[in-house]
């Protein structure tokens, strides 16, 4: 009886209180799966990525990045109507741990991150509320017009960098313009302004530029017919120079006007009739254009360097506002502790640091600043690549390098578009978009390389594609999770992840690797070994021979072995692997989705009841996705067009070029996402990023390349060299051994990274493929 009363008392408490408690109540065992109640009460994947480690699921705010908060959500219909379905109740059902987000769209994106086959995306797809931002992030978006107490000395390496690179010559330019203004006689006021600004821009740190008022109204308007005059006088006190504020408004008392006359109708009594000063014309013709050009150049360079964006903001605000004000309204002074309380005028510029290391978080309309800065590079690459086909202005090496660099921002835009569409769509649409465009970055390069190789009858392109496929597999199995473990392990002593979900990916990876290399093993068993050169070491007829350039001939007897046995096996594998991928999707996303322990509450974070403001709508994201895909195809075409000189003249093996540069450059956005997840102690997603890409390489990309040869003959044969087979199988076995216990540290990550670099050294010293 006492147990029933206690149970009823706890149920009444949940119905009476919809607020989130300050302390977490004891939770039920998250590993229980026996009943429907257990499934509803299962704890979700926390920020550590581990089901069992629930004690650290608090809201974390590190460096301005909001990690998913893990809060208890009560099954109360009044608190959240979506939780009102009747299910068998138990003690554990009263409190369940769940992921929460700012809004429904962001919650959908969070849940997609944990789904197998969906692109893992760290950045927000919706605009975050300003009150949720940290002070560090808020400072990134300020206009350098806030006066605060500086922390530490102004004599920093970043400020000295500004002085040596920009400050001295910009100050000298202001001195020259000041002399020019003094020589014109009419521009003396602006000459004095430039002289003051010369000292400011030499060392602007710890100084403030204010806009002072030069006049005030000296009487109160008592009649409604003169209200317009009062409003105009107020507007003119804050109107910039280009809006005709190049004159001084004399004091006026409207009671001195004759009855029936109005300053708006009688020009003789108008206090705001424009009296243009000649100094304004001299300034706009001689001084302003030269200084605007210098500030614009500094602004452009500093914006590209990202971490000195404060200098770019300072120069941009100078051109757009400061230099357009009348000189008598600009006041420059050095900040002192005793003066900060008396600064009541409008602050135009106040800068303390030239460099801010946190500007890597800066975003423009949801797009990271690095992707914004690299976008013009794509345009330059396309113009040079297609306008200069005969290499009159640039060489093939430069064009190849630019094409590879252009792939990085395009990969970012494709990933952002996929995440935005998936977060705003249902499960079916998200799955189709991820399956269709998830591997488009790599496939565009592989297909264009195979087409070029078929046209030129050059087998090197086929070997480069196989090396790139193997390099992507090795990078995603060894380098990406290993690097994330190392970086995350520096901040967190031990990281945990969901070993069961990682086991599903590992099983699919074993299956896919076995299927991909099955034709290779078959050809080695039944193929005929042919060697190019053999030498008798013992100089005797039955002696030992050393042979070079050996390979298995599949075309013996008019290709009977290949066409009758190997080719049917290749097509069979290419059909079975995508089918296995679909079965894996159904297993992880439908029938056994509880193994990921993901539940995103429909009751969002406290205080966030506003609607989601998405950065990209579905149609905008779709348009960007299509345009980025076309740009990716063009850049891949340019890369394959200009790779021939590099392959022919390079001192390193073609295997090494394919395994490193061509394989890992398109994956750089994924590497950055994995590192960000690891820093937030969410290693599960870091591991899933690499595993998901590796599975897609084997189960989607390679079958698509094989089936593409059916419609467009490219002579692509799914038979890999021994080095590719041994390296891939060893990497998969090592990864599964490391991930066996569901926890790791920086030492295990170091092992994976070191093995990856050892394999790269093997590829570096390996001879080039036969025929290249």
XYZ file of C-alpha atoms in Angstrom:
772
model
C 0.000 0.000 0.000
C 2.814 2.384 0.822
C 4.422 1.655 -2.522
C 1.171 2.537 -4.362
C 0.848 5.765 -2.409
C 4.426 6.699 -3.163
C 3.847 5.904 -6.831
C 0.721 8.079 -6.949
C 2.485 10.891 -5.141
C 5.269 10.879 -7.726
C 2.740 10.867 -10.594
C 0.937 13.869 -9.018
C 4.247 15.693 -8.796
C 4.906 15.247 -12.491
C 1.450 16.547 -13.423
C 1.756 19.557 -11.165
C 5.167 20.666 -12.254
C 6.294 20.984 -15.866
C 9.557 22.735 -15.082
C 12.917 21.082 -15.408
C 14.345 20.172 -12.013
C 17.674 21.550 -11.022
C 19.015 18.190 -10.012
C 18.660 14.964 -11.956
C 16.664 12.266 -10.305
C 17.988 8.690 -10.312
C 17.544 7.121 -13.718
C 16.571 3.651 -14.741
C 19.123 1.333 -16.259
C 19.492 2.438 -19.877
C 20.510 -1.010 -21.045
C 17.165 -2.640 -20.286
C 15.308 -3.709 -23.428
C 12.810 -6.196 -22.067
C 9.484 -4.403 -22.409
C 7.760 -1.561 -24.174
C 8.204 0.485 -21.025
C 11.914 -0.116 -21.123
C 12.112 1.074 -24.695
C 10.274 4.259 -23.834
C 12.492 4.795 -20.818
C 15.777 4.084 -22.597
C 18.330 6.792 -22.015
C 19.543 8.509 -25.113
C 23.049 8.981 -26.366
C 24.526 11.732 -24.261
C 27.181 14.245 -25.150
C 29.809 11.634 -24.369
C 28.350 9.317 -26.950
C 27.982 6.515 -24.385
C 24.783 5.004 -23.116
C 26.083 3.990 -19.778
C 27.895 7.152 -18.849
C 24.977 9.358 -17.912
C 26.445 11.184 -14.973
C 28.041 13.873 -17.125
C 25.072 14.794 -19.205
C 24.874 18.405 -18.182
C 24.574 21.416 -20.378
C 28.020 22.363 -21.607
C 28.948 25.669 -23.156
C 32.510 25.595 -24.379
C 33.985 28.423 -26.391
C 30.576 29.592 -27.506
C 29.457 26.241 -28.934
C 26.268 24.925 -27.442
C 26.404 21.188 -26.935
C 23.190 19.166 -26.802
C 21.793 19.480 -23.315
C 20.650 16.331 -21.551
C 17.737 17.050 -19.296
C 15.017 14.927 -17.734
C 11.668 15.235 -19.449
C 8.536 14.205 -17.609
C 5.769 12.321 -19.357
C 3.204 14.997 -18.660
C 0.485 15.807 -21.236
C 0.181 19.377 -20.017
C 3.885 19.922 -20.390
C 4.256 18.300 -23.774
C 1.247 16.898 -25.638
C 3.437 14.607 -27.730
C 4.312 12.642 -24.628
C 0.715 11.993 -23.712
C 0.289 8.564 -25.299
C -0.634 5.937 -22.745
C 1.971 3.279 -22.194
C 2.546 0.824 -19.369
C 4.088 2.804 -16.574
C 6.906 1.946 -14.279
C 9.191 3.771 -11.901
C 11.701 4.419 -14.646
C 9.063 5.893 -16.935
C 8.595 8.922 -14.746
C 11.948 10.394 -15.638
C 13.764 9.818 -18.917
C 16.887 11.428 -20.265
C 16.649 13.108 -23.630
C 18.417 15.466 -25.999
C 16.926 18.929 -26.304
C 17.489 21.679 -28.850
C 16.502 25.284 -29.453
C 13.768 24.416 -31.927
C 12.213 21.574 -33.860
C 14.421 21.917 -36.929
C 17.607 21.853 -34.871
C 16.297 18.875 -32.930
C 15.665 17.067 -36.213
C 19.228 17.786 -37.310
C 20.587 16.444 -34.018
C 18.680 13.209 -34.413
C 19.851 12.874 -38.033
C 23.450 13.057 -36.838
C 23.002 9.767 -35.013
C 21.280 7.994 -37.901
C 23.309 5.608 -39.994
C 23.728 6.814 -43.574
C 22.985 10.464 -42.745
C 25.661 13.133 -43.009
C 26.956 14.238 -39.636
C 26.890 18.023 -39.447
C 28.148 20.112 -36.551
C 27.112 23.638 -37.541
C 23.641 24.961 -36.785
C 21.126 25.029 -39.616
C 19.007 27.609 -37.779
C 19.845 30.987 -36.295
C 20.688 30.612 -32.632
C 19.066 33.000 -30.151
C 21.372 35.844 -29.258
C 20.888 35.297 -25.530
C 22.299 31.775 -25.862
C 25.579 32.987 -27.302
C 28.610 33.231 -25.072
C 30.342 36.538 -24.490
C 33.229 35.376 -26.659
C 30.951 34.735 -29.630
C 29.008 37.954 -29.070
C 32.263 39.869 -29.269
C 32.931 38.368 -32.707
C 29.804 40.010 -34.115
C 30.268 43.414 -32.475
C 30.894 46.585 -34.510
C 33.930 47.677 -32.453
C 31.888 50.406 -30.777
C 31.744 49.003 -27.250
C 33.906 50.424 -24.491
C 35.024 47.873 -21.936
C 37.835 47.275 -19.504
C 40.686 45.661 -21.447
C 42.125 42.449 -20.071
C 45.886 42.577 -19.990
C 48.359 44.749 -21.822
C 47.798 46.232 -25.278
C 51.319 45.252 -26.271
C 50.521 41.869 -27.833
C 51.977 39.968 -30.771
C 48.810 40.576 -32.803
C 48.900 44.315 -32.197
C 52.572 44.446 -33.134
C 51.738 42.516 -36.298
C 49.208 45.214 -37.186
C 51.789 47.936 -36.556
C 54.414 46.308 -38.782
C 52.065 45.287 -41.616
C 49.467 48.053 -41.760
C 49.782 50.713 -39.070
C 52.947 52.570 -40.107
C 52.173 53.060 -43.789
C 48.487 53.798 -43.185
C 49.500 56.484 -40.685
C 52.018 57.865 -43.189
C 49.300 58.008 -45.835
C 47.096 60.037 -43.490
C 49.965 62.448 -42.901
C 50.403 62.936 -46.667
C 46.675 63.470 -47.179
C 46.698 65.922 -44.270
C 49.470 67.928 -45.939
C 47.525 67.857 -49.202
C 44.423 69.184 -47.472
C 46.426 71.989 -45.839
C 47.885 72.955 -49.215
C 44.416 73.364 -50.690
C 43.576 75.932 -47.964
C 39.893 75.056 -48.330
C 40.438 71.576 -46.874
C 42.109 72.714 -43.664
C 39.373 71.208 -41.393
C 39.852 67.835 -43.048
C 43.614 68.257 -42.843
C 43.308 68.555 -39.074
C 41.076 65.467 -39.041
C 43.618 63.429 -41.022
C 46.390 64.538 -38.690
C 44.433 63.238 -35.696
C 43.569 59.981 -37.485
C 47.213 59.469 -38.453
C 48.072 59.035 -34.789
C 45.044 56.858 -34.218
C 45.690 54.346 -37.023
C 49.369 54.082 -36.130
C 48.305 52.411 -32.860
C 44.497 52.335 -32.480
C 44.415 50.020 -29.494
C 43.135 51.545 -26.288
C 41.840 54.633 -28.086
C 38.290 55.675 -28.887
C 36.759 57.736 -31.677
C 33.491 59.453 -30.799
C 30.944 61.453 -32.689
C 30.247 64.718 -30.880
C 27.252 66.998 -31.370
C 28.008 70.485 -32.685
C 24.647 72.065 -32.077
C 21.430 71.657 -30.099
C 17.953 73.043 -30.306
C 17.583 76.050 -27.964
C 13.825 76.188 -27.614
C 10.906 73.831 -27.193
C 8.275 73.507 -29.900
C 4.816 74.191 -28.516
C 2.789 74.219 -31.707
C 2.072 71.174 -33.847
C 2.729 73.176 -37.049
C 6.405 73.317 -36.082
C 6.801 69.666 -35.064
C 8.278 68.872 -38.459
C 11.042 71.419 -37.868
C 11.988 69.771 -34.580
C 12.147 66.314 -36.209
C 14.322 67.554 -39.060
C 16.746 69.177 -36.602
C 16.974 65.876 -34.682
C 17.594 63.854 -37.842
C 20.301 66.198 -39.029
C 22.290 65.711 -35.850
C 22.943 62.093 -36.831
C 22.894 62.277 -40.627
C 26.205 61.427 -42.347
C 28.050 63.680 -44.716
C 26.792 62.099 -47.907
C 23.237 62.926 -46.848
C 24.048 66.685 -47.086
C 25.190 67.351 -43.559
C 27.939 69.670 -44.731
C 26.558 72.776 -43.118
C 25.868 74.054 -39.617
C 22.299 74.526 -38.461
C 21.972 77.856 -36.674
C 20.005 78.045 -33.449
C 16.391 78.861 -34.001
C 13.431 79.808 -31.871
C 10.227 79.416 -33.788
C 8.544 82.215 -31.859
C 10.712 84.757 -33.713
C 8.993 83.862 -36.984
C 6.148 85.981 -38.316
C 2.694 84.569 -37.803
C 1.599 82.443 -40.742
C 5.139 81.862 -42.058
C 6.855 78.475 -41.931
C 10.477 77.483 -42.355
C 9.247 74.725 -44.683
C 7.640 77.265 -47.037
C 9.732 80.380 -46.536
C 13.406 79.775 -47.498
C 14.509 82.968 -45.779
C 13.543 81.481 -42.411
C 14.690 77.869 -43.082
C 17.335 76.662 -40.595
C 18.252 73.599 -42.678
C 18.647 75.123 -46.131
C 21.849 73.444 -47.455
C 24.884 75.689 -47.417
C 27.506 73.464 -49.041
C 31.037 74.168 -47.937
C 33.851 74.113 -50.507
C 35.954 71.970 -48.173
C 33.507 69.124 -48.668
C 34.109 69.043 -52.417
C 37.873 69.196 -51.907
C 37.707 66.297 -49.450
C 35.471 64.120 -51.610
C 37.636 64.707 -54.678
C 41.165 64.539 -53.248
C 41.249 62.926 -49.814
C 38.400 60.472 -49.428
C 39.001 58.307 -52.571
C 42.672 57.711 -51.749
C 42.004 56.785 -48.135
C 39.022 54.630 -49.098
C 41.213 52.654 -51.485
C 43.829 52.035 -48.777
C 41.241 51.042 -46.165
C 39.461 48.795 -48.667
C 42.688 46.961 -49.474
C 43.451 46.399 -45.791
C 39.865 45.291 -45.169
C 40.038 42.729 -47.994
C 43.380 41.280 -46.884
C 42.412 41.090 -43.212
C 39.098 39.444 -44.006
C 40.880 36.724 -45.989
C 43.238 36.093 -43.071
C 40.155 35.514 -40.831
C 41.857 35.869 -37.443
C 42.469 39.597 -37.950
C 38.884 40.351 -38.958
C 38.765 43.038 -36.187
C 41.178 45.061 -38.320
C 38.920 44.495 -41.343
C 35.912 45.729 -39.367
C 37.816 48.783 -38.175
C 38.793 49.760 -41.715
C 35.353 49.044 -43.143
C 33.641 51.159 -40.492
C 36.137 53.949 -41.151
C 35.233 54.087 -44.857
C 31.484 53.770 -44.458
C 30.944 56.066 -41.490
C 33.945 57.814 -39.978
C 35.339 59.531 -43.082
C 31.861 60.716 -44.112
C 31.299 62.776 -40.985
C 32.061 66.498 -40.679
C 35.523 66.935 -39.133
C 34.217 68.945 -36.182
C 32.123 65.939 -35.082
C 35.054 63.485 -34.864
C 36.827 63.318 -31.521
C 39.803 61.038 -30.832
C 41.078 60.342 -27.336
C 42.941 57.704 -25.368
C 40.918 55.649 -22.954
C 41.660 56.014 -19.269
C 39.971 54.278 -16.391
C 38.710 57.546 -14.951
C 37.262 58.642 -18.337
C 35.190 55.586 -19.165
C 32.247 56.628 -17.045
C 32.033 60.071 -18.677
C 31.980 58.880 -22.297
C 28.372 59.602 -23.196
C 28.795 60.492 -26.885
C 28.283 57.987 -29.694
C 31.257 55.643 -29.995
C 32.385 55.061 -33.579
C 35.515 52.955 -33.074
C 37.044 51.301 -30.056
C 39.477 48.446 -30.695
C 41.601 46.540 -28.190
C 42.995 43.557 -30.093
C 43.989 43.149 -33.726
C 43.877 39.346 -33.570
C 41.138 37.123 -32.162
C 41.744 33.377 -32.333
C 38.034 32.594 -32.003
C 37.141 33.996 -35.417
C 37.220 30.498 -36.859
C 33.674 30.323 -35.441
C 32.529 33.392 -37.337
C 29.696 32.736 -39.786
C 27.920 34.746 -42.455
C 24.309 33.644 -42.906
C 25.176 30.347 -41.289
C 28.200 29.783 -43.567
C 31.603 29.482 -41.941
C 33.945 32.333 -42.769
C 36.539 29.990 -44.312
C 33.968 28.660 -46.782
C 32.956 32.243 -47.591
C 36.562 33.269 -48.243
C 37.285 30.249 -50.439
C 34.232 30.776 -52.641
C 35.959 33.375 -54.891
C 38.699 30.792 -55.419
C 36.152 28.569 -57.168
C 35.302 31.342 -59.619
C 38.990 32.059 -60.286
C 39.626 28.354 -60.859
C 36.793 27.986 -63.352
C 37.758 31.130 -65.249
C 41.426 30.166 -65.506
C 40.666 26.550 -66.277
C 38.256 27.087 -69.152
C 39.461 30.443 -70.485
C 43.152 29.505 -70.558
C 43.007 25.985 -71.994
C 46.456 26.212 -73.591
C 48.239 27.300 -70.379
C 49.313 30.713 -71.630
C 48.932 32.374 -68.215
C 49.200 29.522 -65.700
C 50.666 26.034 -65.728
C 48.868 22.726 -65.307
C 50.266 22.327 -61.804
C 48.703 25.628 -60.706
C 45.354 24.726 -62.241
C 45.387 21.290 -60.637
C 46.172 22.808 -57.237
C 43.445 25.433 -57.570
C 40.934 22.768 -58.621
C 41.707 20.665 -55.545
C 41.466 23.673 -53.233
C 38.132 24.622 -54.810
C 36.729 21.216 -53.942
C 36.938 22.015 -50.194
C 34.425 24.914 -50.054
C 32.142 23.126 -52.503
C 32.174 20.060 -50.238
C 31.181 22.322 -47.347
C 28.258 23.831 -49.262
C 27.069 20.389 -50.334
C 27.210 19.152 -46.731
C 25.410 22.230 -45.413
C 22.707 21.900 -48.050
C 22.183 18.190 -47.322
C 21.935 18.842 -43.573
C 19.485 21.729 -44.117
C 17.213 19.723 -46.409
C 17.265 16.678 -44.126
C 16.491 18.752 -41.029
C 13.441 20.339 -42.681
C 12.113 17.192 -44.368
C 10.765 13.822 -43.363
C 12.777 10.642 -43.034
C 12.242 9.431 -46.609
C 13.344 12.673 -48.234
C 16.370 12.933 -45.949
C 17.439 9.363 -46.693
C 17.119 9.886 -50.453
C 19.062 13.153 -50.396
C 21.857 11.673 -48.269
C 22.109 8.550 -50.410
C 22.068 10.557 -53.657
C 24.342 13.475 -52.839
C 26.286 12.104 -49.859
C 29.061 10.739 -52.080
C 28.733 13.175 -54.957
C 32.038 14.879 -54.108
C 34.126 11.755 -54.626
C 32.062 10.275 -57.455
C 32.404 13.352 -59.642
C 36.193 13.084 -59.541
C 36.276 9.304 -60.024
C 33.914 9.310 -62.992
C 35.660 12.184 -64.774
C 39.039 10.477 -64.251
C 37.762 7.182 -65.668
C 36.234 8.941 -68.677
C 39.494 10.747 -69.408
C 41.469 7.524 -69.044
C 39.133 5.708 -71.450
C 39.457 8.478 -74.031
C 43.260 8.542 -73.834
C 43.612 4.745 -73.447
C 45.656 5.373 -70.320
C 45.452 2.842 -67.484
C 47.071 5.280 -65.050
C 43.747 7.010 -64.418
C 42.150 3.714 -63.407
C 44.996 3.045 -60.975
C 44.707 6.572 -59.576
C 40.990 6.020 -58.933
C 41.697 2.719 -57.165
C 44.378 4.399 -55.066
C 41.984 7.231 -54.173
C 39.285 4.720 -53.164
C 41.756 2.861 -50.975
C 43.096 6.118 -49.541
C 39.599 7.254 -48.595
C 38.979 3.913 -46.895
C 42.264 4.088 -44.963
C 41.732 7.724 -44.006
C 38.211 7.142 -42.721
C 39.142 3.974 -40.822
C 42.452 5.118 -39.343
C 43.163 8.822 -39.702
C 39.793 10.504 -38.973
C 38.903 8.513 -35.806
C 42.540 8.458 -34.682
C 42.966 12.216 -35.049
C 39.672 12.839 -33.234
C 40.768 10.564 -30.394
C 44.062 12.398 -30.038
C 42.563 15.899 -30.078
C 39.593 14.941 -27.907
C 41.846 12.984 -25.544
C 43.973 16.039 -24.865
C 40.940 17.739 -23.319
C 39.209 14.644 -21.910
C 41.158 11.953 -20.144
C 38.928 9.123 -21.351
C 36.169 9.189 -23.942
C 33.324 6.744 -24.260
C 31.086 5.896 -27.173
C 28.237 3.573 -28.029
C 30.042 0.323 -28.752
C 26.904 -1.369 -30.056
C 26.247 1.226 -32.741
C 29.946 1.166 -33.623
C 29.660 -2.605 -33.893
C 26.943 -2.289 -36.528
C 29.170 -0.035 -38.624
C 32.088 -2.413 -38.135
C 30.041 -5.377 -39.279
C 28.919 -3.526 -42.391
C 32.521 -2.478 -42.998
C 33.748 -6.076 -42.766
C 31.037 -7.144 -45.192
C 31.751 -4.359 -47.638
C 35.531 -4.849 -47.624
C 35.102 -8.582 -48.146
C 32.717 -7.992 -51.023
C 34.890 -5.366 -52.705
C 38.045 -7.484 -52.594
C 36.309 -10.789 -53.452
C 36.998 -10.431 -57.218
C 40.650 -9.631 -56.434
C 41.059 -12.765 -54.322
C 39.244 -14.828 -56.956
C 41.577 -13.609 -59.704
C 44.646 -14.432 -57.597
C 43.447 -17.964 -57.031
C 42.478 -18.767 -60.623
C 44.485 -16.232 -62.629
C 47.767 -16.904 -64.439
C 50.805 -15.125 -63.050
C 52.724 -13.238 -65.740
C 56.049 -11.487 -65.066
C 57.823 -8.960 -67.215
C 61.466 -9.604 -66.343
C 63.022 -12.607 -64.623
C 66.682 -13.170 -63.769
C 68.372 -16.394 -62.698
C 70.176 -15.631 -59.464
C 72.131 -18.907 -59.236
C 73.100 -18.967 -62.942
C 71.911 -22.587 -63.171
C 68.895 -23.900 -65.135
C 67.015 -25.205 -62.092
C 68.098 -22.184 -60.021
C 66.165 -19.424 -58.302
C 64.632 -16.639 -60.384
C 63.860 -13.066 -59.355
C 60.981 -11.562 -61.345
C 59.689 -8.020 -61.643
C 56.433 -6.429 -62.875
C 54.366 -9.515 -62.142
C 50.589 -9.550 -62.420
C 47.737 -11.981 -62.842
C 46.602 -12.258 -66.433
C 42.813 -12.360 -66.615
C 42.637 -12.210 -70.401
C 44.267 -15.551 -71.097
C 42.551 -17.596 -73.815
C 40.723 -14.536 -75.163
C 39.613 -13.456 -71.744
C 37.791 -16.628 -70.838
C 38.574 -16.325 -67.137
C 37.548 -12.682 -66.924
C 34.413 -12.687 -69.067
C 33.135 -16.037 -67.835
C 34.019 -15.856 -64.163
C 35.455 -12.584 -62.857
C 33.085 -10.147 -64.592
C 29.893 -11.942 -63.468
C 31.307 -12.002 -59.930
C 31.995 -8.256 -60.097
C 28.440 -7.466 -61.202
C 26.989 -9.787 -58.569
C 28.992 -8.074 -55.825
C 28.008 -4.639 -57.177
C 24.344 -5.551 -56.771
C 24.652 -7.259 -53.398
C 26.589 -4.481 -51.674
C 23.941 -1.746 -52.225
C 21.292 -4.251 -51.134
C 23.267 -4.879 -47.932
C 23.519 -1.110 -47.433
C 19.733 -0.782 -47.683
C 19.283 -3.625 -45.195
C 21.674 -1.839 -42.857
C 19.597 1.328 -43.152
C 16.387 -0.554 -42.309
C 18.069 -2.283 -39.384
C 19.553 0.853 -37.820
C 16.834 3.360 -38.660
C 13.631 1.313 -38.375
C 13.595 -2.118 -36.786
C 16.464 -1.627 -34.295
C 16.736 2.129 -34.005
C 16.836 1.824 -30.197
C 20.465 0.684 -30.301
C 21.444 4.312 -30.921
C 19.398 5.417 -27.862
C 18.360 8.630 -29.571
C 15.292 10.558 -28.511
C 15.009 14.280 -29.123
C 12.298 15.796 -26.993
C 9.471 17.791 -28.512
C 9.632 19.935 -25.371
C 12.487 22.207 -26.266
C 14.945 23.955 -24.025
C 13.463 26.186 -21.338
C 12.947 29.712 -22.563
C 13.054 28.782 -26.252
C 9.489 28.866 -27.470
C 10.176 30.911 -30.608
C 9.884 29.495 -34.107
C 12.967 28.333 -35.957
C 14.691 30.799 -38.274
C 16.528 28.587 -40.746
C 19.607 29.855 -42.525
C 18.672 28.094 -45.757
C 15.148 27.174 -46.708
C 14.572 23.864 -48.481
C 14.390 25.431 -51.916
C 17.411 27.602 -51.313
C 19.358 24.618 -49.987
C 18.312 22.569 -53.011
C 19.435 25.313 -55.379
C 22.787 25.637 -53.598
C 23.152 21.856 -53.647
C 22.641 21.684 -57.415
C 24.935 24.636 -58.130
C 27.648 23.262 -55.837
C 27.346 19.864 -57.521
C 27.806 21.439 -60.954
C 30.790 23.404 -59.665
C 32.207 20.216 -58.174
C 31.888 18.454 -61.525
C 33.660 21.322 -63.282
C 36.496 21.392 -60.720
C 36.866 17.604 -60.915
C 37.063 17.855 -64.696
C 39.812 20.477 -64.431
C 41.706 18.385 -61.861
C 41.717 15.310 -64.091
C 42.521 17.421 -67.156
C 45.702 18.803 -65.603
C 46.849 15.825 -63.555
C 48.789 14.214 -66.396
C 51.947 16.373 -66.052
C 51.979 15.680 -62.321
C 51.730 11.935 -62.833
C 54.388 11.885 -65.536
C 56.906 14.233 -63.897
C 56.381 13.461 -60.218
C 59.212 11.842 -58.293
C 56.791 10.025 -55.953
C 54.586 7.069 -56.723
C 51.206 7.603 -58.347
C 49.812 5.393 -55.592
C 50.907 7.970 -53.011
C 49.280 10.853 -54.894
C 45.980 9.000 -55.086
C 46.031 7.760 -51.487
C 46.821 11.168 -49.974
C 45.909 14.225 -52.031
C 43.048 12.931 -54.145
C 41.541 10.890 -51.321
C 41.707 13.232 -48.315
C 41.237 16.737 -49.754
C 37.471 16.217 -50.379
C 37.122 14.868 -46.822
C 38.526 17.942 -45.051
C 35.066 19.286 -44.036
C 34.266 15.899 -42.515
C 37.555 15.918 -40.613
C 36.730 19.338 -39.170
C 33.269 18.128 -38.099
C 34.775 15.079 -36.432
C 37.301 17.181 -34.502
C 34.565 19.529 -33.278
C 32.473 16.589 -32.047
C 35.515 15.103 -30.285
C 36.289 18.389 -28.533
C 32.758 18.321 -27.117
C 33.364 14.784 -25.825
C 30.968 13.319 -28.382
C 33.288 10.708 -29.840
C 30.404 8.565 -31.095
C 29.726 10.989 -33.925
C 33.436 11.362 -34.695
C 33.713 7.615 -35.164
C 30.469 7.414 -37.116
C 31.739 10.045 -39.571
C 34.667 7.861 -40.603
C 32.738 4.588 -40.524
C 29.837 5.973 -42.547
C 32.128 7.319 -45.285
C 34.107 4.057 -45.417
C 30.918 2.019 -45.731
C 29.616 4.316 -48.460
C 32.899 3.965 -50.375
C 32.580 0.188 -50.470
C 28.812 -0.234 -50.675
C 27.814 2.708 -52.864
C 30.708 4.419 -54.640
C 32.485 1.324 -55.965
C 29.248 -0.377 -57.168
C 28.226 2.870 -58.884
C 31.581 3.003 -60.681
C 31.197 -0.618 -61.781
C 27.636 -0.113 -63.001
C 28.702 3.103 -64.738
C 31.003 1.045 -66.975
C 27.935 -0.776 -68.285
C 26.593 2.435 -69.831
C 29.937 4.080 -70.598
C 32.860 1.696 -71.204
C 35.770 2.857 -69.062
C 37.655 -0.465 -68.743
C 37.350 -0.222 -64.962
C 38.105 -3.669 -63.521
C 37.365 -4.293 -59.855
C 40.707 -5.971 -59.206
C 43.059 -4.231 -56.778
C 46.763 -4.635 -56.193
C 48.086 -6.655 -53.260
C 49.119 -3.491 -51.431
C 45.569 -2.115 -51.499
C 44.100 -5.409 -50.269
C 46.494 -5.953 -47.384
C 46.438 -2.334 -46.214
C 42.643 -2.152 -46.206
C 42.050 -5.459 -44.428
C 44.679 -4.751 -41.783
C 43.165 -1.299 -41.121
C 39.659 -2.661 -40.675
C 40.830 -5.359 -38.269
C 42.821 -2.834 -36.232
C 39.893 -0.417 -36.047
C 37.566 -3.130 -34.743
C 40.102 -4.141 -32.122
C 40.437 -0.569 -30.869
C 36.669 -0.004 -30.735
C 35.903 -3.250 -28.951
C 35.472 -1.964 -25.388
C 33.540 1.240 -26.132
C 36.090 3.627 -24.645
C 39.365 5.131 -25.787
C 42.026 7.714 -25.015
C 44.660 9.703 -26.873
C 47.108 6.746 -26.828
C 44.805 4.521 -28.874
C 44.201 7.406 -31.249
C 47.958 7.841 -31.615
C 48.260 4.167 -32.582
C 45.711 4.583 -35.378
C 47.385 7.746 -36.686
C 50.837 6.168 -36.603
C 49.648 3.101 -38.495
C 48.113 5.416 -41.089
C 51.402 7.273 -41.583
C 53.304 3.989 -41.790
C 51.014 2.890 -44.610
C 51.539 6.253 -46.313
C 55.297 5.660 -46.136
C 54.774 2.283 -47.787
C 52.824 3.907 -50.600
C 55.433 6.648 -50.911
C 58.272 4.194 -51.572
C 56.164 1.762 -53.618
C 56.879 1.645 -57.373
C 54.387 3.209 -59.742
C 51.698 0.965 -61.228
C 52.525 -0.953 -64.381
C 51.933 1.093 -67.493
C 52.258 4.490 -65.758
